[in-house]
């Protein structure tokens, strides 16, 4: 766990440094900001988890600094029908489908009155098999079962697709990739009784999906897809390559820098060379990434 702690310290320091320089620029007030969380819990030895108290601080900061959480339907209406979004529009999202999203995050969101989106891998629903990035951890990170997904939707968190097997589309044969999209959408629709409209790319960097996958998403009936590429979604953004800010367990003051766009230079880590550098960094530390 020392390696993971060192890795998180480096990441927090880099974000703070980049943000401190970036804040000298005039903040961008338009566009759509999308936040990406994974685990929200207080377990020891659980890399990447945002503690529940810190998550509550993050949500309080969103309100205090005038950001306006919006629902997925608002975003899609904006993208396809030209509906306006409020200033500082912010979409809160979660990837993977951890049970702690229901236990730790959803009550805080409900108290704040904030909508959110949870992207789940259907092959991991109710599973005890850890995701690759959780293998070897001393802490178990269970996923939501169907009952839990229904409950989290009742609390205002909308469930959408993250595929089946939690493997990046770019690593799969075309037929397998299309099956990931079609089958996950169908299974979720059958259980939830409503259309599935959005998808989140697994890993989600520029090396993890290609132009053909955007076409597959359109054919499969999706209306939007979310990456993990850092940055603001400006007017005219591609609905199938929406950017998200990956939220680490860093202080609320750093999240403030992220939201104002001061850390947008971190998009370099999501490029081809940046992805290779991150993988090399993980190999040196013997850690994994989401």
Coordinates of C-alpha atoms in Angstrom, one line a residue:
X1 CA 0.0 0.0 0.0
X2 CA 3.0 2.3 0.4
X3 CA 3.4 2.4 -3.4
X4 CA -0.2 3.5 -3.8
X5 CA 0.2 6.2 -1.2
X6 CA 3.3 7.5 -2.9
X7 CA 1.5 7.5 -6.2
X8 CA -1.4 9.4 -4.8
X9 CA 0.9 11.9 -3.2
X10 CA 2.7 12.5 -6.5
X11 CA -0.7 12.9 -8.3
X12 CA -2.0 15.4 -5.7
X13 CA 1.2 17.4 -5.9
X14 CA 1.1 17.6 -9.7
X15 CA -2.5 18.6 -9.8
X16 CA -1.9 21.3 -7.2
X17 CA 1.2 22.6 -9.0
X18 CA -0.5 22.6 -12.4
X19 CA -3.6 24.2 -10.9
X20 CA -1.7 26.9 -9.1
X21 CA -0.1 28.0 -12.4
X22 CA -3.3 27.5 -14.4
X23 CA -5.4 29.7 -12.0
X24 CA -3.5 32.7 -13.3
X25 CA -5.6 32.4 -16.5
X26 CA -9.1 33.8 -16.6
X27 CA -11.5 31.0 -15.5
X28 CA -13.9 29.6 -18.2
X29 CA -17.5 30.1 -17.2
X30 CA -19.3 28.4 -20.0
X31 CA -19.5 24.8 -21.2
X32 CA -20.2 21.6 -19.4
X33 CA -18.0 20.2 -16.7
X34 CA -18.3 16.4 -16.0
X35 CA -16.8 15.0 -12.8
X36 CA -15.8 11.3 -12.6
X37 CA -15.7 9.4 -9.3
X38 CA -15.1 5.7 -8.7
X39 CA -15.1 4.5 -5.1
X40 CA -16.5 6.6 -2.1
X41 CA -15.7 4.9 1.2
X42 CA -13.6 5.1 4.3
X43 CA -11.9 1.7 4.1
X44 CA -8.1 1.6 4.8
X45 CA -5.8 0.4 2.0
X46 CA -8.2 1.3 -0.8
X47 CA -6.4 3.3 -3.4
X48 CA -8.3 5.9 -5.4
X49 CA -11.2 6.0 -2.9
X50 CA -12.6 9.3 -1.9
X51 CA -13.5 9.3 1.8
X52 CA -17.2 10.0 2.5
X53 CA -16.4 13.2 4.5
X54 CA -14.2 14.5 1.6
X55 CA -16.9 13.7 -0.9
X56 CA -19.4 15.7 1.2
X57 CA -16.8 18.6 1.1
X58 CA -16.6 18.3 -2.7
X59 CA -20.4 18.5 -3.0
X60 CA -20.5 21.5 -0.6
X61 CA -17.8 23.3 -2.7
X62 CA -19.9 22.8 -5.8
X63 CA -22.7 24.7 -4.2
X64 CA -20.5 27.3 -2.5
X65 CA -18.8 28.2 -5.8
X66 CA -21.9 28.4 -7.8
X67 CA -21.7 25.3 -10.0
X68 CA -25.0 23.9 -11.1
X69 CA -25.4 20.1 -11.2
X70 CA -27.5 18.9 -14.1
X71 CA -29.1 15.6 -15.1
X72 CA -28.1 13.5 -18.0
X73 CA -31.4 14.3 -19.8
X74 CA -30.5 18.0 -19.5
X75 CA -27.1 17.3 -21.2
X76 CA -28.7 15.3 -24.0
X77 CA -31.3 18.0 -24.6
X78 CA -28.5 20.5 -24.9
X79 CA -26.5 18.4 -27.3
X80 CA -29.3 17.4 -29.6
X81 CA -32.0 20.0 -29.2
X82 CA -30.1 23.1 -28.4
X83 CA -31.6 23.5 -24.9
X84 CA -29.6 25.9 -22.8
X85 CA -27.5 24.7 -19.8
X86 CA -27.1 26.9 -16.7
X87 CA -23.8 28.8 -16.2
X88 CA -21.2 26.4 -14.7
X89 CA -23.3 23.4 -15.6
X90 CA -21.8 20.3 -13.9
X91 CA -22.6 16.6 -14.4
X92 CA -21.6 14.2 -11.6
X93 CA -20.7 10.7 -12.7
X94 CA -19.4 7.4 -11.3
X95 CA -17.8 4.4 -13.1
X96 CA -17.9 0.7 -12.4
X97 CA -20.9 0.3 -10.0
X98 CA -19.4 -0.1 -6.6
X99 CA -21.8 -0.7 -3.7
X100 CA -20.2 2.2 -1.8
X101 CA -21.7 4.5 -4.3
X102 CA -25.1 3.6 -2.8
X103 CA -23.9 3.6 0.8
X104 CA -21.5 6.5 0.8
X105 CA -22.2 8.8 -2.1
X106 CA -25.9 8.6 -2.9
X107 CA -27.2 9.8 0.5
X108 CA -25.0 12.9 0.2
X109 CA -26.1 13.6 -3.3
X110 CA -29.8 13.2 -2.2
X111 CA -29.4 15.6 0.7
X112 CA -27.8 18.1 -1.7
X113 CA -30.5 17.5 -4.3
X114 CA -27.9 16.7 -7.0
X115 CA -28.6 14.3 -9.8
X116 CA -25.8 11.9 -11.0
X117 CA -25.0 9.1 -13.4
X118 CA -23.6 5.7 -12.6
X119 CA -22.0 3.7 -15.4
X120 CA -22.0 0.0 -14.7
X121 CA -20.3 -3.1 -16.3
X122 CA -23.2 -5.6 -16.5
X123 CA -20.8 -8.6 -16.2
X124 CA -19.8 -7.3 -12.7
X125 CA -23.3 -6.6 -11.3
X126 CA -23.5 -8.4 -7.9
X127 CA -20.1 -10.1 -8.6
X128 CA -17.5 -10.9 -5.9
X129 CA -14.7 -10.9 -8.6
X130 CA -12.7 -7.7 -8.2
X131 CA -12.0 -5.4 -11.1
X132 CA -8.4 -5.7 -12.4
X133 CA -7.4 -2.5 -10.8
X134 CA -8.7 -3.8 -7.4
X135 CA -6.9 -7.2 -7.5
X136 CA -4.6 -7.8 -4.6
X137 CA -6.0 -5.0 -2.4
X138 CA -6.6 -5.9 1.3
X139 CA -10.1 -4.3 1.0
X140 CA -13.0 -5.9 -0.7
X141 CA -14.9 -3.6 -3.0
X142 CA -18.3 -5.3 -3.8
X143 CA -20.4 -4.1 -6.7
X144 CA -24.1 -3.3 -6.6
X145 CA -26.6 -6.1 -7.5
X146 CA -29.9 -5.4 -9.3
X147 CA -31.7 -4.5 -6.1
X148 CA -29.0 -2.0 -5.2
X149 CA -29.1 -0.5 -8.7
X150 CA -32.9 0.0 -8.3
X151 CA -32.3 1.6 -4.9
X152 CA -29.6 4.0 -6.2
X153 CA -31.9 5.1 -9.0
X154 CA -34.6 5.9 -6.4
X155 CA -32.1 8.2 -4.8
X156 CA -31.6 10.1 -8.0
X157 CA -28.5 8.4 -9.5
X158 CA -29.3 7.3 -13.1
X159 CA -27.7 3.9 -14.2
X160 CA -26.2 3.8 -17.7
X161 CA -23.8 1.4 -19.5
X162 CA -20.1 0.7 -19.0
X163 CA -20.1 -2.4 -21.2
X164 CA -19.9 -6.0 -20.0
X165 CA -16.4 -7.1 -19.2
X166 CA -14.6 -3.8 -18.2
X167 CA -12.1 -4.2 -21.2
X168 CA -11.3 -1.2 -23.4
X169 CA -13.0 -1.4 -26.8
X170 CA -9.7 -0.8 -28.5
X171 CA -8.4 -4.1 -27.2
X172 CA -11.3 -6.1 -28.6
X173 CA -12.2 -7.4 -32.1
X174 CA -14.8 -5.3 -33.8
X175 CA -17.6 -7.9 -33.4
X176 CA -16.8 -8.3 -29.7
X177 CA -16.7 -4.6 -29.1
X178 CA -20.1 -4.2 -30.8
X179 CA -21.5 -7.0 -28.7
X180 CA -20.3 -5.2 -25.5
X181 CA -22.3 -2.2 -26.5
X182 CA -25.4 -3.9 -27.8
X183 CA -25.7 -6.5 -25.1
X184 CA -25.0 -4.2 -22.1
X185 CA -27.6 -1.8 -23.3
X186 CA -30.2 -4.5 -23.8
X187 CA -29.6 -6.2 -20.4
X188 CA -29.8 -2.9 -18.6
X189 CA -33.0 -1.9 -20.4
X190 CA -34.6 -5.2 -19.7
X191 CA -33.9 -4.9 -15.9
X192 CA -34.5 -1.1 -15.5
X193 CA -37.5 -0.8 -17.9
X194 CA -36.3 2.3 -19.7
X195 CA -34.0 3.3 -22.5
X196 CA -30.2 3.4 -21.9
X197 CA -28.9 6.5 -23.5
X198 CA -25.2 6.9 -22.6
X199 CA -22.0 4.9 -22.4
X200 CA -18.7 5.4 -20.6
X201 CA -15.6 4.1 -22.3
X202 CA -13.6 1.7 -20.1
X203 CA -10.3 3.4 -19.2
X204 CA -11.4 6.1 -21.6
X205 CA -8.1 7.6 -22.8
X206 CA -7.5 8.4 -26.4
X207 CA -5.8 5.0 -26.9
X208 CA -8.8 3.1 -25.5
X209 CA -11.4 3.9 -28.2
X210 CA -11.4 4.7 -31.9
X211 CA -13.6 6.4 -34.5
X212 CA -15.2 3.0 -35.4
X213 CA -16.5 2.7 -31.8
X214 CA -18.3 6.0 -32.1
X215 CA -20.1 4.7 -35.1
X216 CA -20.9 1.5 -33.2
X217 CA -22.4 3.5 -30.4
X218 CA -24.6 5.4 -32.8
X219 CA -25.8 2.2 -34.5
X220 CA -26.5 0.7 -31.1
X221 CA -28.8 3.5 -30.2
X222 CA -26.7 5.4 -27.7
X223 CA -26.8 9.2 -27.7
X224 CA -23.6 10.0 -25.8
X225 CA -20.3 8.5 -24.7
X226 CA -18.0 9.8 -22.0
X227 CA -14.2 9.6 -22.0
X228 CA -11.7 10.1 -19.2
X229 CA -9.9 12.8 -21.2
X230 CA -9.4 15.9 -19.0
X231 CA -11.2 19.1 -19.9
X232 CA -14.2 21.2 -20.4
X233 CA -16.9 20.3 -22.9
X234 CA -17.4 23.5 -25.0
X235 CA -20.3 24.3 -27.4
X236 CA -20.3 21.9 -30.3
X237 CA -18.6 19.1 -28.4
X238 CA -18.7 15.6 -30.0
X239 CA -21.5 13.7 -28.0
X240 CA -19.5 10.5 -28.4
X241 CA -16.2 12.0 -27.0
X242 CA -17.3 14.0 -23.9
X243 CA -14.5 14.9 -21.5
X244 CA -14.5 14.3 -17.8
X245 CA -12.4 15.4 -14.9
X246 CA -11.2 12.3 -13.0
X247 CA -11.6 13.2 -9.3
X248 CA -8.9 11.9 -7.1
X249 CA -9.0 11.9 -3.2
X250 CA -7.6 15.4 -3.2
X251 CA -8.6 18.4 -1.0
X252 CA -11.7 20.5 -2.0
X253 CA -9.3 23.4 -2.7
X254 CA -7.8 21.3 -5.5
X255 CA -11.2 20.4 -6.9
X256 CA -11.9 24.1 -7.0
X257 CA -8.9 24.5 -9.3
X258 CA -10.0 21.6 -11.5
X259 CA -13.5 23.0 -11.9
X260 CA -12.3 26.5 -12.9
X261 CA -10.2 24.9 -15.6
X262 CA -6.8 25.6 -14.0
X263 CA -5.8 21.9 -14.3
X264 CA -6.9 21.4 -18.0
X265 CA -3.2 21.1 -19.0
X266 CA -3.5 17.6 -17.3
X267 CA -5.1 16.5 -20.6
X268 CA -1.6 15.7 -21.7
X269 CA -1.7 12.5 -19.5
X270 CA -4.6 11.3 -21.6
X271 CA -2.8 11.6 -24.9
X272 CA -1.0 8.6 -26.6
X273 CA 2.4 9.5 -25.1
X274 CA 0.9 10.5 -21.8
X275 CA -0.9 7.1 -21.5
X276 CA 2.4 5.3 -22.2
X277 CA 4.1 7.4 -19.6
X278 CA 1.4 6.6 -17.0
X279 CA 1.7 2.9 -17.7
X280 CA 5.5 3.1 -17.3
X281 CA 5.0 4.9 -14.0
X282 CA 2.6 2.2 -12.8
X283 CA 5.0 -0.5 -13.8
X284 CA 7.8 1.1 -11.8
X285 CA 5.6 1.5 -8.7
X286 CA 3.9 -1.9 -9.3
X287 CA 0.5 -0.3 -9.1
X288 CA -2.5 -0.4 -11.3
X289 CA -4.8 2.3 -12.7
X290 CA -8.6 2.4 -13.2

